[in-house]
Structure formats: C-alpha cells, structure tokens
Amino acid sequence: MSCDQQGLLPLATAIEALLSDLEPVAVTESVDLLQARNRVLAEAIHSRVDVPPADNSAMDGYAVRMLDLIAAGEDWLPVSQRVPAGQAPGPLQPGTVARILTGAEVPPGADIVVMQELAEVKGERVRLPLGAVPGQNIRRRGQDIHSGGLLLPAGRRLDAMAIAVLASAGIERVSVYCPLKVALLCTGDELVPPGQPLAHGQIYNSNRYLLHGLIETLGMEVVDLGQVADDPASLEQVLLRAAEQADAILTTGGVSVGEEDHLRPAIERLGELTLWKINLKPGKPFAAGVVEGTPIFGLPGNPGSALLTFALLARPCLNRLQGDTAIKPFSVTATAGFSRERRIKREEYVRVYCEADGTLQLASQQSSGALSPMLHANGFARLPANQPVELGQALDFYPLDGLVR
C-alpha cells in the first residue's frame, strides 16, 4: 500500500485495502416481509408474476372499443356492464361501453378508457368524445414488473420501498443475512457513564451511546462490552472475549501513541495490525486488524473523530461483512459558501450545513472533541489536502444521512 510523504495512508487506499480483506459472514435465515426492514438480501429475487397481472384502468371512466367509438360518432352508446376493482369483467359486447372504476380489469375487447369527466351520461347511456388513442388510460399487464424479471439483487438492504415492491409481486418471505454481531468496547480511564458524578479530569462517555446507536441503525446486533480500563492485560482479556462472541470488533480510544494507548500493541500481540494512521483530519489514528481471526476496527477517542472514521471507514467494512453491496460513502457536488486560505497537509472533512440552494456553510465548531455541532450540521464537506478553498468552489458534500444510515 502506497503512503504519502508523511507516512500516512490515503483515505481511498485505506478503504480499498480494508474491503479487499473482508467477505460476508454467510449465515442466513428466512424472514417474513414485515420483519425484513433493514435486513440484507442473501439471494437475488425474481418476480413470479406480472405486475399488474392484467390490463387495468388508470381512472374511473368508460371502457370502449375504439372502432365502436368511431362508428358511434356523436351518438349515444349503451352501458352493458359495470366493472369495479377486484371483479372479473365479461367480454365487452360490440357497440357498448363498460362503466369501469380505477384499478379494475379492462374487459376483453376494450382498448380505451375514457375518463368520466369527459363523458355525457343519460341513464344507462353515455356519449363519449372522439380523439382518444388505443391504450389511453390503461395500465398494461406487466407494465411495472415482468414475470421472471429481477426484482432485487443479492446484497440489497431492504427499506420500506423495496419491501413494498416485493409485496406487490406476491413475495411473502425472503432469505436475508443474519444480523452481524458487533462487539463494542470503549477505553479510557477518564470516561464516566452518564448519571454518575464527575471528578476532576473526567468526562462522560458519549462514544458508547453514539456507536451503539449507529450499529443498531445498520440493522446489526451490538455485543456491548462496556468500558475497559487503560490496562494492557484487561484490554487483551476483553478483546479475546469480543473475538469469541462477535463477528467484528469496534473500539474507541487507545489507538494513538500516548503512554496509555494500549490498543494497537494489543492487536499486534493477539493477531495482526493491518492498517494504522490515515491521511485524514479528523481521525488520523484509525487502526484495523484481526484478533483471533475476527476483524477489529479501532476508532479514535474524540467523539467527532469517532463519528467520521465510523462513517468513512468502519461502516463500509461492517456493511461488507453483513453482505450489503452498497458500501461506498454517498456524496454529491455542492458549492462552498466559505473560503479558506490556510492549506493543511491532510484531507479534511469539515462539518457543514447544506442550504436548499446547494451552498455549504461551515458549522461554528470544528473541534473533534465536540459532538453537539452535528445537531445543526447536516453533513461533511471534503477539503482536498494542500489546497486553499475559494468561495463558490465545487466541493464533495457527504450528507449525514448517507453516512450513518
């Protein structure tokens, strides 16, 4: 893997290297559609039916044969049947029309539906205007989905829309990957659980709650191992337990070069450290490797850094392990509503609010130790390394919803 001149791994290279070593944890189960939201398909699904299953009316009106409509001209046509949705129609009698409601099956022989607002009605007779074309206001059989066609590929995460499409094709159950088990542990003797009093030098542990929620949002199961003391022996013991209980391990803190940063050497003793230090701000001391054959992703301890490295690095890896094929961070091009002369040597992701016109405004607080600005920002803007930012410059914008959901 090629690094830049500072010895830091470029972000894109790091992502590719991480993903290349991972394969889905291939444990599957069959679930009912109502229990399938946020699950990942383990196999492709093809439709067994046409949708709609027959030609049907797109609106309330009158079904008629075009030749009969032309022959009638300005004359009245009798109504020979009424066709509500859910009932099979009879063949359309020559020289007549059928009263038809939205969604109802078009009678055999009819090739036009004239909307009711255009019809003159007198008892059981109607007069319809000329000018219609064959197929008007008719939803053709298989217009939405063809029998045998691919509905969804393997690796698709099921949202409400995907589930609705499956239901429309009569699919009742799907084969999905079992939820990935992710062991979560936080290091740092300065961390205190919420609800406890703070002593000097202590802070509340927000990372546990942040990452717990992000993992669950991905439809995965959290194996919460709590907080671990800044002690090599304690850390190694918990890491071994995590490797035994989970499919992947996620940690925060202890990945830098301080005297109390024990995670990196612990990984090296128990397995293999495959990646460390990313050309990224914030989040440089991200680490990855394996412990007893289980992938481990070590996030920095600062909450802002933990959020960003989870979104850009850990989340794609967890999704790959879950079998999800949509793993690349989503971005769009937006316009900088700010400028910056200062050049930094690392690729930087700054907190921004993208306005309705696509203009990016900087959040007031960019400290990696602060989380509350993300309540008001709605994403990150990527600032290339070693370049200034000019007002109006095109930048990559990463919506927060696309990074953590």
mmCIF file of N, CA and C in Angstrom, residues 264-346:
data_model
loop_
_atom_site.group_PDB
_atom_site.id
_atom_site.type_symbol
_atom_site.label_atom_id
_atom_site.label_comp_id
_atom_site.label_asym_id
_atom_site.label_seq_id
_atom_site.Cartn_x
_atom_site.Cartn_y
_atom_site.Cartn_z
ATOM 1 N N ARG A 264 -3.322 -0.630 19.977
ATOM 2 C CA ARG A 264 -2.510 -1.056 18.836
ATOM 3 C C ARG A 264 -1.542 -2.180 19.218
ATOM 4 N N PRO A 265 -0.760 -2.049 20.287
ATOM 5 C CA PRO A 265 0.114 -3.166 20.654
ATOM 6 C C PRO A 265 -0.653 -4.427 21.057
ATOM 7 N N ALA A 266 -1.866 -4.247 21.617
ATOM 8 C CA ALA A 266 -2.661 -5.422 21.994
ATOM 9 C C ALA A 266 -3.081 -6.194 20.744
ATOM 10 N N ILE A 267 -3.481 -5.475 19.701
ATOM 11 C CA ILE A 267 -3.845 -6.140 18.448
ATOM 12 C C ILE A 267 -2.648 -6.900 17.890
ATOM 13 N N GLU A 268 -1.492 -6.301 17.951
ATOM 14 C CA GLU A 268 -0.283 -6.939 17.416
ATOM 15 C C GLU A 268 0.079 -8.196 18.197
ATOM 16 N N ARG A 269 -0.183 -8.181 19.503
ATOM 17 C CA ARG A 269 0.137 -9.366 20.302
ATOM 18 C C ARG A 269 -0.876 -10.492 20.081
ATOM 19 N N LEU A 270 -2.145 -10.126 19.866
ATOM 20 C CA LEU A 270 -3.205 -11.129 19.769
ATOM 21 C C LEU A 270 -3.520 -11.552 18.338
ATOM 22 N N GLY A 271 -3.033 -10.801 17.369
ATOM 23 C CA GLY A 271 -3.362 -11.110 15.979
ATOM 24 C C GLY A 271 -2.453 -10.358 15.036
ATOM 25 N N GLU A 272 -3.059 -9.462 14.248
ATOM 26 C CA GLU A 272 -2.285 -8.728 13.257
ATOM 27 C C GLU A 272 -2.861 -7.330 13.082
ATOM 28 N N LEU A 273 -1.999 -6.342 13.102
ATOM 29 C CA LEU A 273 -2.378 -4.970 12.775
ATOM 30 C C LEU A 273 -2.141 -4.773 11.285
ATOM 31 N N THR A 274 -3.211 -4.543 10.521
ATOM 32 C CA THR A 274 -3.079 -4.446 9.066
ATOM 33 C C THR A 274 -3.053 -3.018 8.561
ATOM 34 N N LEU A 275 -3.489 -2.083 9.388
ATOM 35 C CA LEU A 275 -3.576 -0.703 8.910
ATOM 36 C C LEU A 275 -3.571 0.238 10.108
ATOM 37 N N TRP A 276 -2.815 1.340 9.978
ATOM 38 C CA TRP A 276 -2.769 2.338 11.054
ATOM 39 C C TRP A 276 -2.344 3.674 10.481
ATOM 40 N N LYS A 277 -2.965 4.706 10.935
ATOM 41 C CA LYS A 277 -2.699 6.088 10.559
ATOM 42 C C LYS A 277 -3.169 6.411 9.133
ATOM 43 N N ILE A 278 -4.194 7.269 9.067
ATOM 44 C CA ILE A 278 -4.823 7.640 7.804
ATOM 45 C C ILE A 278 -4.555 9.126 7.536
ATOM 46 N N ASN A 279 -4.381 9.463 6.280
ATOM 47 C CA ASN A 279 -4.194 10.859 5.891
ATOM 48 C C ASN A 279 -5.557 11.563 5.936
ATOM 49 N N LEU A 280 -6.037 11.791 7.141
ATOM 50 C CA LEU A 280 -7.407 12.240 7.358
ATOM 51 C C LEU A 280 -7.460 13.160 8.562
ATOM 52 N N LYS A 281 -8.248 14.220 8.456
ATOM 53 C CA LYS A 281 -8.491 15.125 9.580
ATOM 54 C C LYS A 281 -9.987 15.398 9.664
ATOM 55 N N PRO A 282 -10.593 15.113 10.842
ATOM 56 C CA PRO A 282 -10.023 14.429 11.996
ATOM 57 C C PRO A 282 -10.074 12.909 11.805
ATOM 58 N N GLY A 283 -9.274 12.190 12.562
ATOM 59 C CA GLY A 283 -9.332 10.730 12.522
ATOM 60 C C GLY A 283 -8.060 10.041 12.114
ATOM 61 N N LYS A 284 -6.932 10.711 12.164
ATOM 62 C CA LYS A 284 -5.667 10.101 11.721
ATOM 63 C C LYS A 284 -5.358 8.778 12.402
ATOM 64 N N PRO A 285 -5.510 8.629 13.732
ATOM 65 C CA PRO A 285 -5.061 7.382 14.365
ATOM 66 C C PRO A 285 -6.038 6.219 14.289
ATOM 67 N N PHE A 286 -6.735 6.065 13.172
ATOM 68 C CA PHE A 286 -7.599 4.898 12.976
ATOM 69 C C PHE A 286 -6.725 3.659 12.800
ATOM 70 N N ALA A 287 -7.160 2.532 13.388
ATOM 71 C CA ALA A 287 -6.406 1.279 13.276
ATOM 72 C C ALA A 287 -7.340 0.149 12.885
ATOM 73 N N ALA A 288 -6.802 -0.828 12.183
ATOM 74 C CA ALA A 288 -7.580 -2.010 11.811
ATOM 75 C C ALA A 288 -6.679 -3.224 11.805
ATOM 76 N N GLY A 289 -7.284 -4.371 12.020
ATOM 77 C CA GLY A 289 -6.524 -5.616 12.026
ATOM 78 C C GLY A 289 -7.442 -6.780 12.316
ATOM 79 N N VAL A 290 -6.866 -7.856 12.843
ATOM 80 C CA VAL A 290 -7.645 -9.035 13.220
ATOM 81 C C VAL A 290 -7.173 -9.517 14.586
ATOM 82 N N VAL A 291 -8.127 -9.984 15.387
ATOM 83 C CA VAL A 291 -7.839 -10.606 16.679
ATOM 84 C C VAL A 291 -8.478 -11.986 16.673
ATOM 85 N N GLU A 292 -7.662 -13.019 16.743
ATOM 86 C CA GLU A 292 -8.178 -14.390 16.719
ATOM 87 C C GLU A 292 -9.080 -14.605 15.507
ATOM 88 N N GLY A 293 -8.709 -14.027 14.367
ATOM 89 C CA GLY A 293 -9.468 -14.193 13.138
ATOM 90 C C GLY A 293 -10.662 -13.275 12.984
ATOM 91 N N THR A 294 -10.933 -12.438 13.977
ATOM 92 C CA THR A 294 -12.084 -11.530 13.935
ATOM 93 C C THR A 294 -11.623 -10.124 13.568
ATOM 94 N N PRO A 295 -12.228 -9.502 12.555
ATOM 95 C CA PRO A 295 -11.826 -8.142 12.189
ATOM 96 C C PRO A 295 -12.063 -7.162 13.331
ATOM 97 N N ILE A 296 -11.118 -6.231 13.502
ATOM 98 C CA ILE A 296 -11.247 -5.222 14.533
ATOM 99 C C ILE A 296 -10.969 -3.861 13.916
ATOM 100 N N PHE A 297 -11.776 -2.876 14.314
ATOM 101 C CA PHE A 297 -11.646 -1.506 13.827
ATOM 102 C C PHE A 297 -11.554 -0.590 15.036
ATOM 103 N N GLY A 298 -10.386 0.078 15.158
ATOM 104 C CA GLY A 298 -10.126 0.936 16.301
ATOM 105 C C GLY A 298 -10.320 2.398 15.924
ATOM 106 N N LEU A 299 -11.340 3.022 16.484
ATOM 107 C CA LEU A 299 -11.630 4.421 16.209
ATOM 108 C C LEU A 299 -10.952 5.314 17.232
ATOM 109 N N PRO A 300 -10.625 6.553 16.862
ATOM 110 C CA PRO A 300 -10.076 7.491 17.839
ATOM 111 C C PRO A 300 -11.076 7.766 18.957
ATOM 112 N N GLY A 301 -10.580 8.303 20.050
ATOM 113 C CA GLY A 301 -11.439 8.547 21.199
ATOM 114 C C GLY A 301 -12.235 9.835 21.134
ATOM 115 N N ASN A 302 -11.754 10.854 20.418
ATOM 116 C CA ASN A 302 -12.527 12.086 20.306
ATOM 117 C C ASN A 302 -13.834 11.797 19.587
ATOM 118 N N PRO A 303 -14.968 12.261 20.134
ATOM 119 C CA PRO A 303 -16.271 11.904 19.540
ATOM 120 C C PRO A 303 -16.411 12.301 18.073
ATOM 121 N N GLY A 304 -15.938 13.493 17.698
ATOM 122 C CA GLY A 304 -16.031 13.908 16.306
ATOM 123 C C GLY A 304 -15.221 13.014 15.396
ATOM 124 N N SER A 305 -14.051 12.602 15.844
ATOM 125 C CA SER A 305 -13.213 11.692 15.072
ATOM 126 C C SER A 305 -13.822 10.302 15.000
ATOM 127 N N ALA A 306 -14.421 9.877 16.108
ATOM 128 C CA ALA A 306 -15.067 8.564 16.135
ATOM 129 C C ALA A 306 -16.222 8.516 15.140
ATOM 130 N N LEU A 307 -17.018 9.589 15.102
ATOM 131 C CA LEU A 307 -18.142 9.644 14.168
ATOM 132 C C LEU A 307 -17.655 9.580 12.723
ATOM 133 N N LEU A 308 -16.655 10.388 12.385
ATOM 134 C CA LEU A 308 -16.199 10.458 10.999
ATOM 135 C C LEU A 308 -15.531 9.158 10.557
ATOM 136 N N THR A 309 -14.672 8.590 11.384
ATOM 137 C CA THR A 309 -13.994 7.353 10.984
ATOM 138 C C THR A 309 -14.956 6.172 10.952
ATOM 139 N N PHE A 310 -15.980 6.200 11.795
ATOM 140 C CA PHE A 310 -17.015 5.169 11.675
ATOM 141 C C PHE A 310 -17.690 5.291 10.322
ATOM 142 N N ALA A 311 -18.082 6.516 9.950
ATOM 143 C CA ALA A 311 -18.833 6.726 8.712
ATOM 144 C C ALA A 311 -18.018 6.383 7.475
ATOM 145 N N LEU A 312 -16.759 6.801 7.451
ATOM 146 C CA LEU A 312 -15.950 6.650 6.241
ATOM 147 C C LEU A 312 -15.212 5.318 6.153
ATOM 148 N N LEU A 313 -14.865 4.731 7.288
ATOM 149 C CA LEU A 313 -14.006 3.543 7.286
ATOM 150 C C LEU A 313 -14.665 2.302 7.883
ATOM 151 N N ALA A 314 -15.191 2.424 9.093
ATOM 152 C CA ALA A 314 -15.750 1.240 9.753
ATOM 153 C C ALA A 314 -17.078 0.818 9.134
ATOM 154 N N ARG A 315 -17.939 1.776 8.842
ATOM 155 C CA ARG A 315 -19.263 1.434 8.312
ATOM 156 C C ARG A 315 -19.188 0.645 7.002
ATOM 157 N N PRO A 316 -18.373 1.058 6.000
ATOM 158 C CA PRO A 316 -18.272 0.234 4.790
ATOM 159 C C PRO A 316 -17.811 -1.194 5.079
ATOM 160 N N CYS A 317 -16.916 -1.345 6.051
ATOM 161 C CA CYS A 317 -16.415 -2.684 6.388
ATOM 162 C C CYS A 317 -17.501 -3.524 7.050
ATOM 163 N N LEU A 318 -18.236 -2.934 7.973
ATOM 164 C CA LEU A 318 -19.319 -3.670 8.626
ATOM 165 C C LEU A 318 -20.394 -4.045 7.615
ATOM 166 N N ASN A 319 -20.698 -3.136 6.698
ATOM 167 C CA ASN A 319 -21.683 -3.455 5.667
ATOM 168 C C ASN A 319 -21.198 -4.599 4.769
ATOM 169 N N ARG A 320 -19.921 -4.594 4.421
ATOM 170 C CA ARG A 320 -19.379 -5.694 3.612
ATOM 171 C C ARG A 320 -19.523 -7.015 4.359
ATOM 172 N N LEU A 321 -19.201 -7.030 5.639
ATOM 173 C CA LEU A 321 -19.341 -8.248 6.435
ATOM 174 C C LEU A 321 -20.801 -8.683 6.520
ATOM 175 N N GLN A 322 -21.725 -7.722 6.485
ATOM 176 C CA GLN A 322 -23.150 -8.015 6.554
ATOM 177 C C GLN A 322 -23.702 -8.487 5.206
ATOM 178 N N GLY A 323 -22.901 -8.332 4.137
ATOM 179 C CA GLY A 323 -23.348 -8.738 2.813
ATOM 180 C C GLY A 323 -23.933 -7.621 1.989
ATOM 181 N N ASP A 324 -23.961 -6.409 2.536
ATOM 182 C CA ASP A 324 -24.510 -5.245 1.841
ATOM 183 C C ASP A 324 -23.537 -4.811 0.745
ATOM 184 N N THR A 325 -24.037 -4.669 -0.482
ATOM 185 C CA THR A 325 -23.169 -4.269 -1.589
ATOM 186 C C THR A 325 -23.078 -2.759 -1.755
ATOM 187 N N ALA A 326 -23.958 -2.010 -1.113
ATOM 188 C CA ALA A 326 -23.917 -0.545 -1.209
ATOM 189 C C ALA A 326 -23.054 -0.012 -0.076
ATOM 190 N N ILE A 327 -21.747 0.012 -0.304
ATOM 191 C CA ILE A 327 -20.838 0.303 0.801
ATOM 192 C C ILE A 327 -20.064 1.602 0.636
ATOM 193 N N LYS A 328 -20.052 2.175 -0.571
ATOM 194 C CA LYS A 328 -19.290 3.403 -0.775
ATOM 195 C C LYS A 328 -20.027 4.587 -0.144
ATOM 196 N N PRO A 329 -19.314 5.465 0.557
ATOM 197 C CA PRO A 329 -19.971 6.660 1.104
ATOM 198 C C PRO A 329 -20.599 7.483 -0.012
ATOM 199 N N PHE A 330 -21.824 7.943 0.212
ATOM 200 C CA PHE A 330 -22.566 8.698 -0.792
ATOM 201 C C PHE A 330 -22.190 10.174 -0.716
ATOM 202 N N SER A 331 -21.949 10.780 -1.868
ATOM 203 C CA SER A 331 -21.619 12.209 -1.900
ATOM 204 C C SER A 331 -22.237 12.858 -3.126
ATOM 205 N N VAL A 332 -22.431 14.171 -3.038
ATOM 206 C CA VAL A 332 -22.894 14.977 -4.162
ATOM 207 C C VAL A 332 -21.998 16.212 -4.241
ATOM 208 N N THR A 333 -22.069 16.905 -5.361
ATOM 209 C CA THR A 333 -21.292 18.127 -5.520
ATOM 210 C C THR A 333 -22.111 19.319 -5.045
ATOM 211 N N ALA A 334 -21.511 20.146 -4.215
ATOM 212 C CA ALA A 334 -22.165 21.353 -3.707
ATOM 213 C C ALA A 334 -21.165 22.505 -3.780
ATOM 214 N N THR A 335 -21.637 23.696 -3.461
ATOM 215 C CA THR A 335 -20.843 24.911 -3.634
ATOM 216 C C THR A 335 -20.413 25.478 -2.291
ATOM 217 N N ALA A 336 -19.126 25.778 -2.161
ATOM 218 C CA ALA A 336 -18.600 26.345 -0.920
ATOM 219 C C ALA A 336 -19.154 27.747 -0.703
ATOM 220 N N GLY A 337 -19.778 27.954 0.430
ATOM 221 C CA GLY A 337 -20.231 29.294 0.821
ATOM 222 C C GLY A 337 -19.244 29.946 1.755
ATOM 223 N N PHE A 338 -18.003 29.490 1.713
ATOM 224 C CA PHE A 338 -16.936 30.000 2.580
ATOM 225 C C PHE A 338 -15.623 29.891 1.823
ATOM 226 N N SER A 339 -14.609 30.507 2.346
ATOM 227 C CA SER A 339 -13.272 30.395 1.771
ATOM 228 C C SER A 339 -12.277 30.136 2.892
ATOM 229 N N ARG A 340 -11.119 29.593 2.509
ATOM 230 C CA ARG A 340 -10.055 29.351 3.496
ATOM 231 C C ARG A 340 -8.712 29.390 2.784
ATOM 232 N N GLU A 341 -7.869 30.288 3.226
ATOM 233 C CA GLU A 341 -6.538 30.422 2.626
ATOM 234 C C GLU A 341 -5.577 29.359 3.147
ATOM 235 N N ARG A 342 -5.778 28.980 4.410
ATOM 236 C CA ARG A 342 -4.852 28.044 5.035
ATOM 237 C C ARG A 342 -4.901 26.689 4.346
ATOM 238 N N ARG A 343 -3.730 26.138 4.056
ATOM 239 C CA ARG A 343 -3.628 24.811 3.460
ATOM 240 C C ARG A 343 -3.212 23.820 4.545
ATOM 241 N N ILE A 344 -3.851 22.668 4.574
ATOM 242 C CA ILE A 344 -3.438 21.642 5.527
ATOM 243 C C ILE A 344 -2.950 20.419 4.757
ATOM 244 N N LYS A 345 -2.096 19.640 5.389
ATOM 245 C CA LYS A 345 -1.434 18.534 4.702
ATOM 246 C C LYS A 345 -2.304 17.283 4.630
ATOM 247 N N ARG A 346 -3.379 17.266 5.423
ATOM 248 C CA ARG A 346 -4.244 16.084 5.403
ATOM 249 C C ARG A 346 -5.566 16.402 4.711
#
